[in-house]
Amino acid sequence: MEQVREFSWKGLTVLAKMDEETEFLTTLPRKSRFVVLLLLCFCFVTFVFLYALSPRSTVHSIDDLKKAWHMGQYNIHRLNIEEKTLKSPSNITHAQSSIYRFDHSSGLVVSKGDILRLVIEARDVAGKRTTTGGDMWYATLNSLNPKASTAGKVVDNGDGTYEVTFYVGWEGVARIDIILVHPKEACTFVEQKVWPAEDRVVWLGTYKAKREPRNKEYTQTCVLRRNETDWGNMCEYWYPKQIGETLLICGKPTDKKRWTCNDLNALKSLDARIELAASELIEGKEYLFDNENIMQIVEDGPKHIKIEGMKRQQVVEALPPCRPGLKAPSSEGYWLNDQWHSLRCQNFQWGANASKSQEASWCLRGKEVYFLGDTTARQWFEAFQESIGLKFFLRNDDAHYRFFRHHPSLNLSVLYQARPLLMTSFQVPFEEVQFEVDLLDSLKNTKCNYIVLLSPWSDTNWDRASFTERLNLMKDAIERLTVRCPEARVVVRGPHPVEHTTFKSSTYAENILLLKIRDLMAKIFRYSSASFLDVWDMGLAYPSPNKRDMPNEVIQQGVNLFMSYVCQNRKKYTE
């Protein structure tokens, strides 16, 4: 009460002073009052103008996030000093200073079916050529008429130069784009510091006890850890068959009478904590992920080429059927009028017309098809059914983590299921999803009529050791399945490039990690019974932003390539 009275008294004092000042102004002559008001207006406008020009902080560093999380005293002066000291060093590769040129075997005019060769020379901001490799580059070739594009293969020579090769699969005028995605320093930092780091994946775990009359919930933070045993007051969840030595660790419920560790029901990602962990991890290296060092176009080099008709003496070798163990070609393929032409194996446009849809139907008749992964796998689940002439509609019983369809006309069952420990903003219940290993081991029908697509590529927040072990356990489960069922078809989908749209994705440098994951997956599944479906170039080459959820054209062509792997005995279904 005393505080209220004191505040009220102060308020009355302020009002009294305002009345005195108002009375003073009203006693002035009219001209003097006008001058005073004019001066006040001038001061106000000046203040607004200076405020608009003043630098204001954004969430680019640990200090910004600490302010948002109330973790420490925010000091704008300290932040400005840090930003000035974290500018890019002058010796890292600079896109505006780098150049590219034709190799001695290529020029401004090439023929359809040729290999176009370029050389990139990486230079620093002063124009001095770098003497080591390690930078990450994108190279694309695009035409408007016809609508065509392809991605170039970039080979690091280790001396500051890079060889780029394109397969030219069409005629017309094409534009060359060379992009510095990340300099070597960022790639090295991500590989050595970011990828091995734990605690980059954080979930909010929900405990729900069925015995509770109102089914009340309790939430705690969950993370993945390895090679530790003393967790104190934590809940430990072991999945040795599925993810090896990696543990899921969650905070233990405080009310033990209501909830126990066995009551963990669902997980969803805790994005704010993930971003905080990202900012702490890169503290002192923020400059590597500034806009000036990400996705910068190299301007100094030939911009266009002319593609003429194919030379008569050229012989195009027949591509092998799509199957496991195929060697990666110098170019994965090219786009022409929204169709992907693979140069690795024979892919077909299964949904192009009624005849092709019928061929696909014969291949898939009586099959059980499984799509396991994130939302990109769900998109393929939907497009897969469209490709064989079956319309997909949402139903009331669909959950975001599980879709099931049965098509009696083909006796075809199709299931999409999210995997446990998925990074998603929606809750995924444990009881309704399976690890990839568990699903593969559960397929024991003597008909062996299985087709499986696995899509584990998007777990960039997993540390390298945990992700590698999980892939190897997945490979072992695939081998067990194909021993039981030699006719089963398993395809493992690789990653596609994803542009940086958030602070977290930029600081975790997703494209560096995704490219590393692509190489790791290709190596692990190279000599397995599964087919590794490499869609990196398909996504990179298509003329649209590289979002996590790709355009329908890319999704449909990816599904066509998937079906070319699982229906590779094409003649068997058309005789």
CSV table of C-alpha atoms in Angstrom, one decimal, residues 39-341:
chain,number,residue,atom,x,y,z
A,39,LEU,CA,11.8,23.6,-32.3
A,40,LEU,CA,10.1,20.7,-30.5
A,41,CYS,CA,9.0,19.3,-33.9
A,42,PHE,CA,12.5,19.7,-35.3
A,43,CYS,CA,14.0,17.8,-32.3
A,44,PHE,CA,11.4,15.0,-32.7
A,45,VAL,CA,12.1,14.6,-36.4
A,46,THR,CA,15.9,14.6,-35.8
A,47,PHE,CA,15.5,11.9,-33.2
A,48,VAL,CA,13.4,9.7,-35.5
A,49,PHE,CA,15.9,10.1,-38.3
A,50,LEU,CA,18.9,9.3,-36.2
A,51,TYR,CA,17.2,6.2,-34.8
A,52,ALA,CA,16.4,5.0,-38.2
A,53,LEU,CA,20.0,5.3,-39.2
A,54,SER,CA,21.4,3.7,-36.1
A,55,PRO,CA,22.6,0.0,-36.3
A,56,ARG,CA,20.3,-2.4,-34.6
A,57,SER,CA,21.3,-5.9,-33.7
A,58,THR,CA,19.8,-9.1,-35.2
A,59,VAL,CA,20.1,-12.7,-34.0
A,60,HIS,CA,23.5,-13.5,-35.5
A,61,SER,CA,25.5,-14.4,-32.5
A,62,ILE,CA,25.4,-16.0,-29.0
A,63,ASP,CA,24.9,-12.6,-27.4
A,64,ASP,CA,21.7,-12.0,-29.4
A,65,LEU,CA,20.3,-15.4,-28.2
A,66,LYS,CA,21.4,-14.8,-24.7
A,67,LYS,CA,19.4,-11.6,-24.7
A,68,ALA,CA,16.3,-13.5,-26.0
A,69,TRP,CA,16.8,-16.2,-23.4
A,70,HIS,CA,17.6,-13.8,-20.6
A,71,MET,CA,20.9,-15.7,-20.0
A,72,GLY,CA,23.1,-12.7,-19.3
A,73,GLN,CA,23.5,-8.9,-19.4
A,74,TYR,CA,23.2,-7.8,-23.0
A,75,ASN,CA,25.8,-5.2,-23.8
A,76,ILE,CA,25.3,-3.5,-27.2
A,77,HIS,CA,28.8,-1.9,-27.0
A,78,ARG,CA,30.4,-5.4,-26.5
A,79,LEU,CA,28.5,-6.8,-29.4
A,80,ASN,CA,29.6,-4.0,-31.7
A,81,ILE,CA,33.3,-4.6,-30.7
A,82,GLU,CA,32.9,-8.4,-31.3
A,83,GLU,CA,31.3,-7.9,-34.7
A,84,LYS,CA,34.2,-5.6,-35.7
A,85,THR,CA,36.8,-8.2,-34.6
A,86,LEU,CA,35.1,-11.2,-36.4
A,87,LYS,CA,35.4,-10.0,-39.9
A,88,SER,CA,36.5,-12.5,-42.5
A,89,PRO,CA,40.3,-13.0,-42.8
A,90,SER,CA,41.7,-11.7,-46.1
A,91,ASN,CA,43.2,-15.0,-47.1
A,92,ILE,CA,40.0,-17.0,-47.5
A,93,THR,CA,38.5,-17.7,-50.9
A,94,HIS,CA,36.6,-14.7,-52.2
A,95,ALA,CA,34.0,-15.3,-55.0
A,96,GLN,CA,34.3,-11.8,-56.5
A,97,SER,CA,38.1,-12.3,-56.9
A,98,SER,CA,38.0,-15.9,-58.1
A,99,ILE,CA,37.8,-16.8,-61.8
A,100,TYR,CA,36.9,-19.7,-64.1
A,101,ARG,CA,37.8,-20.5,-67.7
A,102,PHE,CA,37.5,-23.1,-70.3
A,103,ASP,CA,39.7,-26.1,-70.2
A,104,HIS,CA,42.0,-26.4,-73.3
A,105,SER,CA,39.6,-29.1,-74.7
A,106,SER,CA,36.5,-26.9,-74.5
A,107,GLY,CA,35.3,-23.5,-75.9
A,108,LEU,CA,32.3,-21.3,-76.5
A,109,VAL,CA,30.8,-23.8,-79.0
A,110,VAL,CA,30.2,-27.4,-78.1
A,111,SER,CA,28.2,-30.3,-79.5
A,112,LYS,CA,25.3,-32.1,-78.0
A,113,GLY,CA,26.7,-35.2,-76.2
A,114,ASP,CA,30.0,-33.5,-75.5
A,115,ILE,CA,31.7,-33.1,-72.1
A,116,LEU,CA,32.2,-29.4,-71.3
A,117,ARG,CA,35.2,-28.8,-69.1
A,118,LEU,CA,36.0,-25.7,-67.0
A,119,VAL,CA,38.7,-24.8,-64.5
A,120,ILE,CA,38.0,-22.7,-61.4
A,121,GLU,CA,40.9,-20.7,-59.9
A,122,ALA,CA,40.1,-19.8,-56.2
A,123,ARG,CA,41.5,-16.4,-55.1
A,124,ASP,CA,41.4,-14.4,-52.0
A,125,VAL,CA,40.1,-10.8,-51.6
A,126,ALA,CA,43.4,-9.4,-52.9
A,127,GLY,CA,43.2,-11.5,-56.0
A,128,LYS,CA,46.0,-13.9,-54.9
A,129,ARG,CA,45.4,-17.5,-55.9
A,130,THR,CA,45.0,-19.9,-53.0
A,131,THR,CA,47.3,-22.8,-52.8
A,132,THR,CA,45.1,-25.4,-51.1
A,133,GLY,CA,41.7,-26.8,-52.0
A,134,GLY,CA,38.8,-27.6,-49.7
A,135,ASP,CA,36.2,-25.0,-50.9
A,136,MET,CA,32.7,-26.1,-51.7
A,137,TRP,CA,31.3,-25.1,-55.2
A,138,TYR,CA,28.1,-25.5,-57.2
A,139,ALA,CA,28.3,-25.5,-61.0
A,140,THR,CA,25.2,-25.5,-63.2
A,141,LEU,CA,24.4,-25.2,-66.9
A,142,ASN,CA,20.9,-23.8,-67.8
A,143,SER,CA,18.9,-23.1,-71.0
A,144,LEU,CA,15.6,-21.4,-71.4
A,145,ASN,CA,14.8,-22.7,-74.9
A,146,PRO,CA,14.5,-25.6,-74.5
A,147,LYS,CA,14.0,-25.7,-70.8
A,148,ALA,CA,17.1,-27.7,-69.8
A,149,SER,CA,19.7,-27.8,-67.1
A,150,THR,CA,22.4,-30.0,-65.5
A,151,ALA,CA,24.8,-29.9,-62.6
A,152,GLY,CA,28.6,-30.0,-63.1
A,153,LYS,CA,30.9,-32.4,-61.2
A,154,VAL,CA,33.6,-30.5,-59.3
A,155,VAL,CA,36.9,-32.2,-58.7
A,156,ASP,CA,39.3,-30.6,-56.2
A,157,ASN,CA,42.9,-30.6,-57.4
A,158,GLY,CA,44.2,-29.6,-53.9
A,159,ASP,CA,46.2,-26.6,-55.2
A,160,GLY,CA,43.5,-23.9,-55.4
A,161,THR,CA,42.1,-25.1,-58.7
A,162,TYR,CA,39.0,-27.2,-59.4
A,163,GLU,CA,38.0,-29.1,-62.5
A,164,VAL,CA,34.3,-28.9,-63.6
A,165,THR,CA,32.7,-31.3,-66.1
A,166,PHE,CA,29.2,-31.0,-67.6
A,167,TYR,CA,27.5,-33.5,-69.8
A,168,VAL,CA,25.7,-31.4,-72.5
A,169,GLY,CA,22.5,-33.3,-73.4
A,170,TRP,CA,20.6,-30.7,-75.5
A,171,GLU,CA,21.0,-28.0,-78.2
A,172,GLY,CA,20.7,-24.3,-77.8
A,173,VAL,CA,22.3,-21.5,-75.8
A,174,ALA,CA,23.2,-22.2,-72.2
A,175,ARG,CA,24.2,-20.1,-69.2
A,176,ILE,CA,27.1,-21.1,-66.9
A,177,ASP,CA,26.8,-20.4,-63.2
A,178,ILE,CA,29.7,-21.0,-60.8
A,179,ILE,CA,28.9,-20.5,-57.1
A,180,LEU,CA,31.1,-20.5,-54.1
A,181,VAL,CA,28.9,-22.2,-51.5
A,182,HIS,CA,31.4,-22.2,-48.6
A,183,PRO,CA,35.1,-21.5,-48.3
A,184,LYS,CA,37.5,-24.1,-47.1
A,185,GLU,CA,37.6,-22.7,-43.6
A,186,ALA,CA,33.9,-23.2,-43.1
A,187,CYS,CA,34.0,-26.8,-44.6
A,188,THR,CA,36.9,-27.7,-42.3
A,189,PHE,CA,35.3,-26.2,-39.2
A,190,VAL,CA,32.0,-28.0,-39.9
A,191,GLU,CA,33.7,-31.4,-40.5
A,192,GLN,CA,36.0,-31.2,-37.5
A,193,LYS,CA,34.0,-29.3,-34.9
A,194,VAL,CA,30.3,-29.2,-35.8
A,195,TRP,CA,29.6,-32.7,-37.1
A,196,PRO,CA,31.3,-34.6,-34.3
A,197,ALA,CA,29.5,-32.4,-31.6
A,198,GLU,CA,26.8,-33.9,-29.5
A,199,ASP,CA,23.8,-31.9,-28.1
A,200,ARG,CA,23.0,-30.4,-31.5
A,201,VAL,CA,19.7,-32.3,-31.5
A,202,VAL,CA,17.3,-31.5,-28.7
A,203,TRP,CA,13.7,-32.7,-28.2
A,204,LEU,CA,10.9,-31.9,-25.8
A,205,GLY,CA,9.8,-35.2,-24.4
A,206,THR,CA,6.2,-35.7,-23.3
A,207,TYR,CA,5.4,-38.2,-20.4
A,208,LYS,CA,1.8,-39.4,-20.4
A,209,ALA,CA,0.6,-42.0,-17.9
A,210,LYS,CA,-2.4,-44.0,-19.1
A,211,ARG,CA,-3.3,-44.7,-15.5
A,212,GLU,CA,-3.9,-41.0,-14.9
A,213,PRO,CA,-7.7,-40.3,-14.9
A,214,ARG,CA,-7.2,-37.1,-16.9
A,215,ASN,CA,-4.3,-38.4,-18.9
A,216,LYS,CA,-2.1,-35.5,-17.7
A,217,GLU,CA,1.2,-34.7,-19.4
A,218,TYR,CA,4.6,-33.8,-18.2
A,219,THR,CA,7.5,-32.5,-20.4
A,220,GLN,CA,11.2,-32.6,-20.1
A,221,THR,CA,14.2,-32.0,-22.4
A,222,CYS,CA,15.8,-35.0,-24.3
A,223,VAL,CA,19.1,-35.3,-26.0
A,224,LEU,CA,21.3,-38.0,-27.6
A,225,ARG,CA,24.6,-39.1,-25.9
A,226,ARG,CA,27.3,-41.7,-26.4
A,227,ASN,CA,29.9,-43.5,-24.3
A,228,GLU,CA,28.8,-42.2,-20.9
A,229,THR,CA,27.2,-44.2,-18.0
A,230,ASP,CA,26.6,-41.8,-15.1
A,231,TRP,CA,23.4,-39.9,-15.8
A,232,GLY,CA,22.2,-39.1,-12.3
A,233,ASN,CA,18.6,-38.2,-12.2
A,234,MET,CA,17.9,-38.9,-15.8
A,235,CYS,CA,15.8,-41.4,-17.8
A,236,GLU,CA,17.9,-43.6,-20.2
A,237,TYR,CA,16.6,-45.2,-23.3
A,238,TRP,CA,18.7,-47.9,-25.0
A,239,TYR,CA,18.2,-49.0,-28.6
A,240,PRO,CA,21.4,-51.1,-29.3
A,241,LYS,CA,19.9,-53.0,-32.2
A,242,GLN,CA,18.6,-49.8,-33.9
A,243,ILE,CA,21.1,-47.0,-33.1
A,244,GLY,CA,23.9,-48.8,-31.3
A,245,GLU,CA,25.8,-47.1,-28.5
A,246,THR,CA,23.8,-43.9,-28.8
A,247,LEU,CA,21.3,-43.3,-25.9
A,248,LEU,CA,18.3,-41.1,-25.7
A,249,ILE,CA,18.6,-39.2,-22.4
A,250,CYS,CA,15.6,-37.3,-20.9
A,251,GLY,CA,15.0,-35.4,-17.7
A,252,LYS,CA,13.2,-37.6,-15.1
A,253,PRO,CA,9.7,-36.6,-14.0
A,254,THR,CA,9.8,-34.9,-10.6
A,255,ASP,CA,6.4,-36.4,-9.5
A,256,LYS,CA,7.3,-40.1,-9.4
A,257,LYS,CA,3.9,-41.1,-8.2
A,258,ARG,CA,2.3,-39.9,-11.5
A,259,TRP,CA,5.0,-40.5,-14.1
A,260,THR,CA,7.9,-42.9,-14.5
A,261,CYS,CA,10.6,-43.2,-17.2
A,262,ASN,CA,8.3,-45.8,-18.9
A,263,ASP,CA,5.7,-43.2,-19.5
A,264,LEU,CA,7.7,-41.3,-22.2
A,265,ASN,CA,5.1,-41.0,-25.0
A,266,ALA,CA,6.3,-38.7,-27.7
A,267,LEU,CA,9.0,-36.3,-28.9
A,268,LYS,CA,9.1,-33.0,-30.8
A,269,SER,CA,12.1,-30.9,-31.6
A,270,LEU,CA,13.0,-27.9,-29.4
A,271,ASP,CA,14.0,-25.4,-32.0
A,272,ALA,CA,15.0,-22.6,-29.6
A,273,ARG,CA,17.4,-24.8,-27.7
A,274,ILE,CA,18.8,-26.1,-31.0
A,275,GLU,CA,19.5,-22.6,-32.2
A,276,LEU,CA,21.1,-21.7,-28.9
A,277,ALA,CA,23.4,-24.7,-29.2
A,278,ALA,CA,24.3,-23.8,-32.7
A,279,SER,CA,25.3,-20.3,-31.7
A,280,GLU,CA,27.4,-21.5,-28.8
A,281,LEU,CA,29.1,-24.0,-31.1
A,282,ILE,CA,30.3,-21.5,-33.7
A,283,GLU,CA,31.1,-18.6,-31.3
A,284,GLY,CA,34.1,-16.8,-32.6
A,285,LYS,CA,33.5,-18.3,-36.1
A,286,GLU,CA,30.4,-16.3,-37.0
A,287,TYR,CA,32.1,-14.7,-40.0
A,288,LEU,CA,32.3,-18.0,-41.8
A,289,PHE,CA,28.5,-18.1,-42.0
A,290,ASP,CA,27.9,-14.4,-42.9
A,291,ASN,CA,26.2,-13.7,-46.2
A,292,GLU,CA,29.4,-12.6,-47.7
A,293,ASN,CA,30.8,-16.1,-47.4
A,294,ILE,CA,27.7,-18.2,-48.4
A,295,MET,CA,26.4,-18.8,-51.9
A,296,GLN,CA,28.4,-16.1,-53.7
A,297,ILE,CA,28.4,-16.1,-57.5
A,298,VAL,CA,31.7,-16.0,-59.4
A,299,GLU,CA,31.4,-13.3,-62.1
A,300,ASP,CA,34.8,-13.5,-63.8
A,301,GLY,CA,34.4,-16.2,-66.5
A,302,PRO,CA,32.5,-17.1,-69.7
A,303,LYS,CA,28.8,-16.8,-69.1
A,304,HIS,CA,27.3,-18.5,-72.1
A,305,ILE,CA,28.0,-21.3,-74.6
A,306,LYS,CA,26.4,-22.4,-77.8
A,307,ILE,CA,25.4,-26.1,-78.1
A,308,GLU,CA,25.2,-27.5,-81.6
A,309,GLY,CA,23.8,-30.8,-82.9
A,310,MET,CA,25.4,-34.1,-82.1
A,311,LYS,CA,28.4,-35.2,-84.2
A,312,ARG,CA,27.6,-38.1,-86.5
A,313,GLN,CA,30.6,-40.2,-85.3
A,314,GLN,CA,29.5,-40.1,-81.7
A,315,VAL,CA,28.3,-43.4,-80.3
A,316,VAL,CA,26.1,-43.2,-77.2
A,317,GLU,CA,26.6,-46.3,-75.0
A,318,ALA,CA,23.6,-48.1,-73.7
A,319,LEU,CA,22.9,-47.5,-70.0
A,320,PRO,CA,22.6,-50.5,-67.7
A,321,PRO,CA,19.3,-51.3,-65.9
A,322,CYS,CA,19.0,-49.6,-62.5
A,323,ARG,CA,20.3,-51.9,-59.8
A,324,PRO,CA,22.4,-52.0,-56.7
A,325,GLY,CA,26.2,-51.4,-56.9
A,326,LEU,CA,26.3,-49.2,-60.0
A,327,LYS,CA,29.4,-47.0,-60.3
A,328,ALA,CA,28.8,-43.2,-60.1
A,329,PRO,CA,29.1,-41.6,-63.6
A,330,SER,CA,30.9,-38.4,-64.3
A,331,SER,CA,27.5,-36.7,-64.6
A,332,GLU,CA,24.3,-38.1,-62.9
A,333,GLY,CA,22.1,-36.7,-65.7
A,334,TYR,CA,20.3,-33.6,-67.0
A,335,TRP,CA,16.8,-32.0,-67.1
A,336,LEU,CA,15.0,-31.5,-70.4
A,337,ASN,CA,11.5,-30.1,-70.5
A,338,ASP,CA,10.9,-31.1,-66.8
A,339,GLN,CA,12.0,-34.7,-67.3
A,340,TRP,CA,15.1,-36.1,-65.7
A,341,HIS,CA,17.4,-38.1,-68.0
